[in-house]
Short mmCIF file of N, CA and C in Angstrom, two decimals:
data_model
loop_
_atom_site.label_atom_id
_atom_site.label_comp_id
_atom_site.label_asym_id
_atom_site.label_seq_id
_atom_site.Cartn_x
_atom_site.Cartn_y
_atom_site.Cartn_z
N MET A 1 4.37 -2.88 17.12
CA MET A 1 3.54 -2.46 15.95
C MET A 1 3.51 -0.88 15.73
N THR A 2 3.97 -0.49 14.74
CA THR A 2 3.77 1.07 14.54
C THR A 2 2.65 1.28 13.72
N MET A 3 2.19 2.49 13.84
CA MET A 3 0.96 2.94 13.39
C MET A 3 0.99 4.36 12.38
N ALA A 4 0.76 4.35 11.22
CA ALA A 4 0.68 5.45 10.30
C ALA A 4 -0.65 5.81 10.02
N ALA A 5 -0.72 7.00 9.98
CA ALA A 5 -2.06 7.60 9.84
C ALA A 5 -2.37 8.24 8.35
N ALA A 6 -3.31 8.01 7.71
CA ALA A 6 -3.57 8.69 6.49
C ALA A 6 -4.63 9.90 6.83
N ALA A 7 -4.16 11.06 6.35
CA ALA A 7 -4.97 12.30 6.62
C ALA A 7 -5.64 12.69 5.47
N SER A 8 -6.99 12.58 5.54
CA SER A 8 -7.75 13.08 4.40
C SER A 8 -8.24 14.43 4.69
N ASP A 9 -7.85 15.17 5.72
CA ASP A 9 -8.49 16.58 5.73
C ASP A 9 -7.47 17.57 5.59
N GLN A 10 -6.56 17.22 5.22
CA GLN A 10 -5.24 18.46 5.20
C GLN A 10 -5.43 19.25 3.82
N SER A 11 -5.09 20.17 3.80
CA SER A 11 -5.04 21.01 2.79
C SER A 11 -3.87 20.70 1.52
N THR A 12 -2.96 20.04 2.25
CA THR A 12 -1.91 19.77 1.34
C THR A 12 -1.33 18.43 1.68
N ALA A 13 -0.63 17.75 0.75
CA ALA A 13 0.12 16.43 1.29
C ALA A 13 1.37 17.11 2.00
N GLU A 14 1.85 15.90 2.90
CA GLU A 14 3.16 16.44 3.60
C GLU A 14 4.36 15.64 3.03
N PRO A 15 5.04 16.26 2.24
CA PRO A 15 6.05 15.65 1.72
C PRO A 15 7.16 15.06 2.82
N ASP A 16 7.28 15.71 3.92
CA ASP A 16 8.56 15.18 5.12
C ASP A 16 7.70 13.80 5.59
N MET A 17 6.42 13.74 5.92
CA MET A 17 5.83 12.57 6.33
C MET A 17 5.75 11.60 5.53
N ILE A 18 5.72 11.84 4.26
CA ILE A 18 5.41 10.76 3.07
C ILE A 18 6.93 10.45 3.19
N SER A 19 8.08 11.16 3.06
CA SER A 19 9.31 10.60 3.08
C SER A 19 9.75 9.72 4.26
N ARG A 20 9.23 10.26 5.34
CA ARG A 20 9.55 9.21 6.45
C ARG A 20 8.81 7.74 6.44
N PHE A 21 7.49 7.95 5.95
CA PHE A 21 6.75 6.58 5.80
C PHE A 21 7.78 5.70 4.71
N LEU A 22 8.04 6.45 3.60
CA LEU A 22 8.80 5.52 2.59
C LEU A 22 10.22 5.21 3.13
N VAL A 23 10.84 5.67 4.05
CA VAL A 23 12.03 5.43 4.71
C VAL A 23 11.70 4.23 5.69
N GLU A 24 10.86 4.40 6.53
CA GLU A 24 10.65 3.47 7.54
C GLU A 24 9.82 2.25 7.26
N SER A 25 9.22 2.27 6.05
CA SER A 25 8.28 1.21 5.83
C SER A 25 8.46 0.56 4.56
N VAL A 26 8.76 1.31 3.57
CA VAL A 26 8.96 0.61 2.22
C VAL A 26 10.44 0.54 2.02
N GLY A 27 11.14 1.39 2.43
CA GLY A 27 12.76 1.22 2.40
C GLY A 27 13.37 1.63 0.80
N HIS A 28 13.49 0.62 0.33
CA HIS A 28 14.23 0.86 -1.20
C HIS A 28 13.13 0.12 -2.05
N ASP A 29 13.52 0.18 -3.47
CA ASP A 29 12.51 -0.36 -4.34
C ASP A 29 11.62 0.42 -4.51
N ILE A 30 11.63 1.70 -4.40
CA ILE A 30 10.12 2.46 -4.12
C ILE A 30 9.56 2.53 -5.60
N HIS A 31 8.34 2.19 -5.65
CA HIS A 31 7.70 2.41 -6.85
C HIS A 31 6.07 2.92 -6.31
N LEU A 32 5.66 4.22 -7.08
CA LEU A 32 4.46 4.72 -6.63
C LEU A 32 3.67 4.86 -7.75
N ALA A 33 2.35 4.83 -7.68
CA ALA A 33 1.32 4.89 -8.76
C ALA A 33 0.22 6.06 -8.42
N TRP A 34 -0.47 6.53 -9.45
CA TRP A 34 -1.54 7.30 -9.37
C TRP A 34 -2.75 7.08 -9.94
N ILE A 35 -3.81 7.18 -9.55
CA ILE A 35 -5.02 6.92 -10.08
C ILE A 35 -5.97 8.11 -10.07
N ILE A 36 -6.70 8.60 -11.01
CA ILE A 36 -7.39 9.76 -11.26
C ILE A 36 -8.92 8.96 -10.61
N PRO A 37 -9.56 9.45 -9.72
CA PRO A 37 -10.51 8.74 -9.21
C PRO A 37 -11.90 9.15 -10.33
N ASP A 38 -12.49 8.14 -10.56
CA ASP A 38 -13.56 7.97 -11.70
C ASP A 38 -13.01 8.48 -12.91
N GLY A 39 -11.61 8.28 -13.10
CA GLY A 39 -11.29 8.74 -14.26
C GLY A 39 -11.46 7.94 -15.37
N GLY A 40 -11.95 6.77 -15.32
CA GLY A 40 -12.10 5.89 -16.43
C GLY A 40 -10.86 5.08 -16.82
N ARG A 41 -10.90 4.56 -17.92
CA ARG A 41 -9.99 3.59 -18.50
C ARG A 41 -8.83 4.54 -18.77
N GLY A 42 -7.72 3.88 -18.33
CA GLY A 42 -6.32 4.60 -18.76
C GLY A 42 -5.96 5.56 -17.82
N ALA A 43 -6.76 5.87 -16.60
CA ALA A 43 -6.41 7.04 -15.88
C ALA A 43 -5.60 6.76 -14.78
N PHE A 44 -4.71 6.21 -14.71
CA PHE A 44 -3.51 5.73 -13.91
C PHE A 44 -2.20 5.75 -14.61
N GLY A 45 -1.16 5.61 -13.69
CA GLY A 45 0.18 5.76 -14.09
C GLY A 45 0.89 5.12 -13.04
N GLY A 46 2.33 5.24 -13.01
CA GLY A 46 3.36 4.96 -11.98
C GLY A 46 4.90 5.66 -12.32
N GLN A 47 5.48 5.51 -11.44
CA GLN A 47 7.04 5.78 -11.41
C GLN A 47 7.70 5.11 -10.45
N TRP A 48 8.82 4.50 -10.78
CA TRP A 48 9.92 3.95 -10.06
C TRP A 48 11.05 4.77 -9.55
N PHE A 49 11.15 4.73 -8.15
CA PHE A 49 12.24 5.49 -7.76
C PHE A 49 13.44 4.90 -7.23
N GLY A 50 13.51 3.60 -7.08
CA GLY A 50 14.67 2.84 -6.62
C GLY A 50 14.87 3.26 -5.12
N LYS A 51 15.96 3.86 -4.70
CA LYS A 51 15.94 4.46 -3.24
C LYS A 51 15.85 5.94 -3.17
N ASP A 52 15.35 6.55 -3.93
CA ASP A 52 15.33 8.14 -3.95
C ASP A 52 14.23 8.64 -3.46
N VAL A 53 14.11 8.47 -1.99
CA VAL A 53 12.99 8.83 -0.99
C VAL A 53 12.33 10.20 -1.29
N ASP A 54 13.49 11.19 -1.53
CA ASP A 54 13.13 12.77 -1.81
C ASP A 54 12.41 12.82 -2.95
N ALA A 55 12.84 12.16 -4.15
CA ALA A 55 12.22 12.34 -5.48
C ALA A 55 10.72 11.49 -5.46
N ALA A 56 10.53 10.67 -4.68
CA ALA A 56 9.66 9.97 -4.60
C ALA A 56 8.36 10.62 -3.85
N ALA A 57 8.89 11.36 -2.72
CA ALA A 57 7.87 12.02 -2.02
C ALA A 57 7.39 13.32 -2.65
N ALA A 58 8.53 13.89 -3.44
CA ALA A 58 8.05 15.18 -4.22
C ALA A 58 7.14 14.75 -5.41
N TRP A 59 7.35 13.61 -5.78
CA TRP A 59 6.36 13.28 -7.04
C TRP A 59 5.09 12.99 -6.49
N ALA A 60 4.94 12.16 -5.38
CA ALA A 60 3.63 12.06 -4.70
C ALA A 60 2.84 13.49 -4.39
N VAL A 61 3.67 14.23 -3.94
CA VAL A 61 2.77 15.88 -3.55
C VAL A 61 2.59 16.13 -4.95
N THR A 62 3.13 16.26 -5.86
CA THR A 62 2.94 16.81 -7.36
C THR A 62 1.71 16.15 -7.78
N GLN A 63 1.66 14.76 -7.83
CA GLN A 63 0.50 14.07 -8.26
C GLN A 63 -0.87 14.38 -7.48
N ASN A 64 -0.69 14.47 -6.32
CA ASN A 64 -1.61 14.66 -5.43
C ASN A 64 -2.27 16.13 -5.41
N THR A 65 -1.45 16.93 -5.79
CA THR A 65 -2.08 18.54 -5.75
C THR A 65 -2.69 18.55 -7.40
N GLN A 66 -2.45 17.60 -8.29
CA GLN A 66 -2.95 17.52 -9.53
C GLN A 66 -4.41 16.86 -9.59
N GLY A 67 -4.73 16.40 -8.25
CA GLY A 67 -6.05 15.81 -8.19
C GLY A 67 -5.88 14.35 -8.35
N ARG A 68 -4.81 13.68 -8.35
CA ARG A 68 -4.73 12.23 -8.38
C ARG A 68 -4.36 11.53 -7.03
N ASN A 69 -5.04 10.37 -6.70
CA ASN A 69 -4.75 9.63 -5.57
C ASN A 69 -3.33 8.88 -5.74
N VAL A 70 -2.46 8.99 -4.70
CA VAL A 70 -1.31 8.20 -5.02
C VAL A 70 -1.15 7.03 -3.87
N TYR A 71 -0.64 6.20 -4.64
CA TYR A 71 -0.40 4.79 -3.85
C TYR A 71 1.10 4.18 -3.87
N TRP A 72 1.26 3.35 -2.98
CA TRP A 72 2.72 2.77 -2.99
C TRP A 72 2.58 1.29 -3.44
N THR A 73 3.58 0.48 -4.11
CA THR A 73 3.22 -0.70 -4.50
C THR A 73 4.12 -1.65 -3.31
N VAL A 74 3.08 -2.58 -2.68
CA VAL A 74 3.37 -3.26 -1.61
C VAL A 74 4.63 -4.18 -1.89
N ASN A 75 4.84 -4.65 -3.06
CA ASN A 75 5.87 -5.57 -3.52
C ASN A 75 6.88 -4.94 -4.45
N VAL A 76 7.74 -5.69 -4.67
CA VAL A 76 8.95 -5.14 -5.51
C VAL A 76 8.71 -5.41 -7.00
N VAL A 77 8.52 -4.14 -7.78
CA VAL A 77 8.35 -4.19 -9.13
C VAL A 77 9.84 -4.41 -9.83
N ARG A 78 9.89 -4.67 -11.00
CA ARG A 78 11.02 -4.60 -11.81
C ARG A 78 11.54 -3.24 -11.95
N PRO A 79 12.89 -3.06 -11.79
CA PRO A 79 13.52 -1.84 -11.80
C PRO A 79 13.18 -0.96 -13.18
N GLY A 80 12.87 0.04 -12.99
CA GLY A 80 12.74 1.01 -14.17
C GLY A 80 11.24 1.20 -14.62
N LEU A 81 10.08 0.51 -14.04
CA LEU A 81 8.85 0.35 -14.34
C LEU A 81 8.04 1.62 -13.96
N HIS A 82 7.71 2.23 -15.04
CA HIS A 82 7.18 3.66 -14.92
C HIS A 82 5.60 3.63 -15.40
N LYS A 83 4.81 2.48 -14.86
CA LYS A 83 3.37 2.81 -15.04
C LYS A 83 2.70 1.73 -13.85
N LYS A 84 1.58 1.88 -13.73
CA LYS A 84 0.76 1.06 -12.63
C LYS A 84 1.02 -0.45 -13.08
N PRO A 85 1.88 -1.22 -11.84
CA PRO A 85 2.09 -2.40 -12.22
C PRO A 85 1.10 -3.41 -12.30
N ARG A 86 1.19 -4.72 -13.13
CA ARG A 86 0.59 -5.81 -13.17
C ARG A 86 1.26 -7.08 -12.50
N LYS A 87 0.41 -8.14 -12.34
CA LYS A 87 1.23 -9.22 -11.76
C LYS A 87 2.30 -9.52 -12.28
N THR A 88 2.53 -9.55 -13.54
CA THR A 88 3.73 -9.86 -14.40
C THR A 88 5.00 -9.01 -14.03
N ASP A 89 4.57 -7.81 -13.68
CA ASP A 89 5.71 -6.76 -13.01
C ASP A 89 6.30 -6.92 -11.85
N ILE A 90 5.71 -7.78 -11.05
CA ILE A 90 6.23 -7.98 -9.68
C ILE A 90 7.30 -9.08 -9.71
N GLU A 91 8.49 -8.63 -9.20
CA GLU A 91 9.63 -9.70 -9.18
C GLU A 91 9.75 -10.44 -7.83
N ALA A 92 9.14 -9.82 -6.76
CA ALA A 92 9.23 -10.50 -5.28
C ALA A 92 8.26 -9.74 -4.60
N SER A 93 7.83 -10.61 -3.40
CA SER A 93 7.39 -10.19 -2.34
C SER A 93 8.08 -9.59 -1.11
N ARG A 94 7.67 -8.63 -0.47
CA ARG A 94 8.33 -8.02 0.57
C ARG A 94 7.41 -7.98 1.76
N PHE A 95 6.15 -8.14 1.61
CA PHE A 95 5.17 -7.93 2.76
C PHE A 95 4.19 -9.04 2.47
N VAL A 96 3.50 -9.49 3.73
CA VAL A 96 2.06 -10.27 3.67
C VAL A 96 1.16 -9.08 4.17
N HIS A 97 0.18 -8.77 3.51
CA HIS A 97 -0.82 -7.64 3.81
C HIS A 97 -2.26 -8.10 3.93
N VAL A 98 -3.07 -7.10 4.49
CA VAL A 98 -4.21 -7.29 4.65
C VAL A 98 -5.15 -5.95 4.57
N ASP A 99 -6.23 -5.62 4.08
CA ASP A 99 -7.02 -4.62 4.07
C ASP A 99 -8.24 -4.62 4.72
N ILE A 100 -8.47 -4.05 6.01
CA ILE A 100 -9.36 -4.37 6.62
C ILE A 100 -10.49 -3.03 6.77
N ASP A 101 -11.78 -3.29 6.10
CA ASP A 101 -12.62 -1.99 5.92
C ASP A 101 -13.91 -2.51 6.50
N PRO A 102 -14.52 -1.19 6.78
CA PRO A 102 -15.85 -1.56 7.60
C PRO A 102 -16.75 -2.42 6.68
N PRO A 103 -17.63 -3.24 7.00
CA PRO A 103 -18.55 -4.03 6.54
C PRO A 103 -19.36 -3.38 5.03
N LYS A 104 -19.38 -3.79 4.13
CA LYS A 104 -20.02 -3.22 3.32
C LYS A 104 -21.51 -3.07 3.26
N ASP A 105 -22.12 -3.86 4.31
CA ASP A 105 -23.65 -3.80 4.62
C ASP A 105 -23.91 -2.73 5.42
N GLY A 106 -23.02 -1.95 5.97
CA GLY A 106 -23.33 -0.75 6.89
C GLY A 106 -23.15 -1.37 8.43
N SER A 107 -23.11 -2.40 8.66
CA SER A 107 -23.13 -2.91 10.12
C SER A 107 -21.80 -2.16 10.70
N THR A 108 -21.82 -2.36 12.15
CA THR A 108 -20.78 -1.82 12.64
C THR A 108 -19.51 -2.28 12.44
N PHE A 109 -18.50 -1.41 12.59
CA PHE A 109 -17.00 -1.70 12.33
C PHE A 109 -16.40 -1.95 13.64
N ALA A 110 -15.86 -3.17 13.95
CA ALA A 110 -15.16 -3.40 15.43
C ALA A 110 -13.80 -3.06 15.15
N ARG A 111 -13.49 -1.82 14.92
CA ARG A 111 -11.88 -1.45 14.86
C ARG A 111 -11.27 -1.92 15.99
N GLY A 112 -11.79 -1.60 17.24
CA GLY A 112 -11.08 -2.04 18.46
C GLY A 112 -10.64 -3.50 18.39
N GLY A 113 -11.66 -4.25 18.19
CA GLY A 113 -11.39 -5.67 18.08
C GLY A 113 -10.50 -6.09 16.89
N ALA A 114 -10.41 -5.54 15.66
CA ALA A 114 -9.63 -5.95 14.69
C ALA A 114 -8.06 -5.62 15.20
N LEU A 115 -7.94 -4.25 15.91
CA LEU A 115 -6.50 -3.90 16.23
C LEU A 115 -5.90 -4.66 17.33
N VAL A 116 -6.81 -5.33 18.18
CA VAL A 116 -6.32 -6.28 19.14
C VAL A 116 -5.96 -7.41 18.68
N LYS A 117 -6.62 -8.03 17.70
CA LYS A 117 -6.37 -9.21 16.89
C LYS A 117 -5.05 -9.16 16.18
N LEU A 118 -4.81 -7.85 15.48
CA LEU A 118 -3.64 -7.51 14.91
C LEU A 118 -2.25 -7.60 15.75
N GLU A 119 -2.60 -7.02 16.80
CA GLU A 119 -1.39 -6.83 17.82
C GLU A 119 -0.92 -8.12 18.21
N LYS A 120 -1.69 -9.12 18.47
CA LYS A 120 -1.57 -10.69 18.35
C LYS A 120 -0.76 -11.34 17.52
N LEU A 121 -0.93 -10.76 16.25
CA LEU A 121 -0.14 -11.34 15.13
C LEU A 121 0.95 -10.47 14.74
N GLU A 122 1.16 -9.21 15.49
CA GLU A 122 2.58 -8.65 15.54
C GLU A 122 3.04 -8.10 14.02
N PRO A 123 2.27 -7.23 13.55
CA PRO A 123 2.39 -6.65 11.78
C PRO A 123 3.84 -5.74 12.14
N ALA A 124 4.18 -5.53 11.20
CA ALA A 124 5.52 -4.69 11.05
C ALA A 124 4.73 -3.22 11.33
N PHE A 125 3.68 -2.87 10.72
CA PHE A 125 3.27 -1.59 10.81
C PHE A 125 1.76 -1.71 10.30
N VAL A 126 0.71 -0.83 10.85
CA VAL A 126 -0.57 -0.65 10.60
C VAL A 126 -0.90 0.59 9.83
N ILE A 127 -1.70 0.88 9.09
CA ILE A 127 -2.11 2.08 8.44
C ILE A 127 -3.55 2.25 8.61
N ASP A 128 -3.87 3.36 9.26
CA ASP A 128 -5.30 3.76 9.56
C ASP A 128 -5.54 4.58 8.30
N SER A 129 -6.35 3.82 7.34
CA SER A 129 -6.69 4.56 6.18
C SER A 129 -7.65 5.42 6.20
N GLY A 130 -8.21 5.88 7.44
CA GLY A 130 -9.31 6.78 7.64
C GLY A 130 -10.63 5.94 7.69
N GLY A 131 -10.66 4.82 7.10
CA GLY A 131 -11.94 4.33 7.02
C GLY A 131 -11.79 2.79 7.82
N GLY A 132 -10.71 2.31 7.36
CA GLY A 132 -10.37 0.96 7.66
C GLY A 132 -8.72 0.74 8.25
N LEU A 133 -8.23 -0.42 8.24
CA LEU A 133 -7.01 -0.66 8.64
C LEU A 133 -6.37 -1.61 7.86
N GLN A 134 -4.96 -1.23 7.42
CA GLN A 134 -4.20 -1.89 6.46
C GLN A 134 -2.96 -2.44 7.49
N ALA A 135 -2.79 -3.79 7.42
CA ALA A 135 -1.50 -4.27 8.03
C ALA A 135 -0.59 -5.09 7.26
N PHE A 136 0.66 -4.84 7.57
CA PHE A 136 1.64 -5.39 6.77
C PHE A 136 2.66 -5.88 7.40
N TRP A 137 3.07 -7.14 7.10
CA TRP A 137 4.01 -8.25 7.97
C TRP A 137 5.28 -8.41 6.99
N ARG A 138 6.40 -7.74 7.34
CA ARG A 138 7.45 -7.63 6.54
C ARG A 138 8.19 -8.97 6.62
N LEU A 139 8.45 -9.38 5.45
CA LEU A 139 9.32 -10.89 5.39
C LEU A 139 10.90 -10.72 5.46
N ASP A 140 11.51 -11.60 6.11
CA ASP A 140 12.76 -11.54 6.66
C ASP A 140 13.52 -11.43 5.19
N ASN A 141 13.24 -12.17 4.09
CA ASN A 141 13.74 -12.06 2.87
C ASN A 141 12.80 -11.95 1.85
N ARG A 142 13.13 -11.28 0.86
CA ARG A 142 11.91 -11.36 -0.44
C ARG A 142 11.80 -12.81 -0.86
N CYS A 143 10.48 -12.90 -1.35
CA CYS A 143 9.93 -14.12 -1.73
C CYS A 143 9.67 -14.02 -3.25
N GLU A 144 10.13 -14.92 -3.92
CA GLU A 144 9.63 -15.00 -5.29
C GLU A 144 8.59 -15.77 -5.64
N ASP A 145 8.20 -16.63 -4.64
CA ASP A 145 7.07 -17.51 -4.86
C ASP A 145 5.75 -16.81 -4.50
N LEU A 146 5.42 -15.84 -5.57
CA LEU A 146 4.24 -14.88 -5.40
C LEU A 146 2.87 -15.59 -5.13
N LEU A 147 2.74 -16.82 -5.91
CA LEU A 147 1.32 -17.81 -5.54
C LEU A 147 1.33 -17.90 -3.92
N LEU A 148 2.69 -18.39 -3.57
CA LEU A 148 2.60 -18.75 -1.96
C LEU A 148 2.09 -17.57 -1.21
N ILE A 149 2.63 -16.36 -1.51
CA ILE A 149 2.44 -15.16 -0.79
C ILE A 149 0.85 -14.86 -1.03
N GLU A 150 0.41 -14.74 -2.37
CA GLU A 150 -1.17 -14.64 -2.64
C GLU A 150 -1.90 -15.38 -1.52
N HIS A 151 -1.68 -16.79 -1.54
CA HIS A 151 -2.21 -17.70 -0.58
C HIS A 151 -2.29 -17.35 0.74
N ILE A 152 -1.03 -16.97 1.20
CA ILE A 152 -1.07 -16.41 2.76
C ILE A 152 -1.69 -15.18 2.91
N ASN A 153 -1.65 -14.17 1.78
CA ASN A 153 -2.59 -13.15 1.98
C ASN A 153 -4.06 -13.37 2.07
N LEU A 154 -4.48 -14.40 1.26
CA LEU A 154 -5.97 -14.73 1.26
C LEU A 154 -6.26 -15.37 2.74
N GLN A 155 -5.38 -16.17 3.14
CA GLN A 155 -5.82 -16.86 4.62
C GLN A 155 -5.75 -15.54 5.49
N VAL A 156 -5.11 -14.43 5.43
CA VAL A 156 -5.13 -13.30 6.65
C VAL A 156 -6.41 -12.69 6.25
N ARG A 157 -6.70 -12.58 4.87
CA ARG A 157 -7.95 -11.61 4.43
C ARG A 157 -9.11 -12.37 5.17
N ASP A 158 -9.13 -13.93 4.97
CA ASP A 158 -10.00 -14.68 5.77
C ASP A 158 -10.42 -14.50 7.04
N LEU A 159 -9.21 -14.52 7.66
CA LEU A 159 -8.96 -14.43 9.13
C LEU A 159 -9.71 -13.32 9.74
N PHE A 160 -9.62 -12.29 8.78
CA PHE A 160 -10.28 -10.90 9.09
C PHE A 160 -11.43 -10.37 8.50
N SER A 161 -12.20 -11.47 7.72
CA SER A 161 -13.27 -11.04 6.85
C SER A 161 -12.98 -9.76 6.18
N ALA A 162 -11.79 -9.57 5.63
CA ALA A 162 -11.42 -8.43 5.17
C ALA A 162 -11.61 -8.18 3.46
N ASP A 163 -11.27 -7.16 2.92
CA ASP A 163 -11.58 -6.94 1.41
C ASP A 163 -10.60 -7.84 0.64
N ALA A 164 -10.88 -8.41 -0.44
CA ALA A 164 -10.34 -9.00 -1.54
C ALA A 164 -9.09 -8.16 -2.14
N CYS A 165 -8.06 -8.10 -1.40
CA CYS A 165 -6.88 -7.44 -1.92
C CYS A 165 -5.69 -8.31 -1.65
N GLN A 166 -5.86 -9.60 -1.80
CA GLN A 166 -4.55 -10.34 -1.71
C GLN A 166 -3.66 -10.56 -2.94
N ASN A 167 -4.08 -9.81 -3.84
CA ASN A 167 -3.44 -9.77 -5.07
C ASN A 167 -1.86 -9.47 -4.69
N ILE A 168 -0.79 -10.03 -5.50
CA ILE A 168 0.58 -9.71 -5.58
C ILE A 168 0.91 -8.22 -5.96
N ASP A 169 0.26 -7.74 -6.97
CA ASP A 169 0.44 -6.35 -7.46
C ASP A 169 -0.49 -5.24 -6.87
N ARG A 170 -0.75 -5.22 -5.54
CA ARG A 170 -1.70 -4.65 -4.65
C ARG A 170 -0.77 -3.18 -4.82
N LEU A 171 -1.75 -2.36 -4.70
CA LEU A 171 -1.49 -0.68 -4.47
C LEU A 171 -2.08 -0.38 -3.11
N MET A 172 -1.57 0.42 -2.32
CA MET A 172 -2.21 0.78 -1.02
C MET A 172 -1.85 2.34 -0.93
N ARG A 173 -2.97 3.00 -0.49
CA ARG A 173 -2.77 4.66 -0.48
C ARG A 173 -1.44 5.14 0.27
N VAL A 174 -0.89 5.98 -0.19
CA VAL A 174 0.51 6.73 0.50
C VAL A 174 -0.36 7.27 1.55
N PRO A 175 0.22 7.04 2.80
CA PRO A 175 -0.44 7.71 4.23
C PRO A 175 0.04 9.18 4.02
N LEU A 176 -0.87 10.11 4.46
CA LEU A 176 -0.56 11.56 4.38
C LEU A 176 -0.70 11.94 3.33
N SER A 177 -1.24 11.48 2.32
CA SER A 177 -1.64 12.08 1.05
C SER A 177 -3.23 12.30 0.92
N LEU A 178 -3.69 13.32 0.24
CA LEU A 178 -4.85 13.65 0.32
C LEU A 178 -6.01 12.49 -0.49
N ILE A 179 -7.03 12.46 -0.28
CA ILE A 179 -7.80 11.60 -0.86
C ILE A 179 -8.93 12.53 -1.73
N HIS A 180 -8.92 12.27 -3.13
CA HIS A 180 -9.70 13.04 -4.09
C HIS A 180 -10.73 12.16 -4.26
N ILE A 181 -11.95 12.47 -4.45
CA ILE A 181 -13.22 11.70 -4.81
C ILE A 181 -13.84 12.42 -6.02
#
């Protein structure tokens, strides 16, 4: 299991580290999205980069320095999509994923216990989002049965009492990008 960390206390996003994350974790069919925090309706967008990691990392840094939060699309979108994806824009799944955050009721978050449980399930990588943990299991082959993958995501979510993020069009924060509130 590899671990990537999201750094929210940096003064600038790290293009080299973002590139490394994209190469090692996402690979190709790179699609990124931006969201303006509390920006209201329509305050989001996206960009498809295919295999162009350097362009994707530069774009992420630019969006981030403009006060936008930057996310990567967990699954494969249709080529050329230049907006935030919807379920109908997803062509195939490449990961099963889960987002494990501290309990909403303020009770103690058992991060160590969650990590031990994750290690037993051998995810491809885990991202420490600063508050919680995001785990990803890479599929051997892309899966076009998107309902099946959502169902598996739901089972993993329930196993960890995690957030409701089982949707196939899920975005996750790009590690080593700034968090704007």
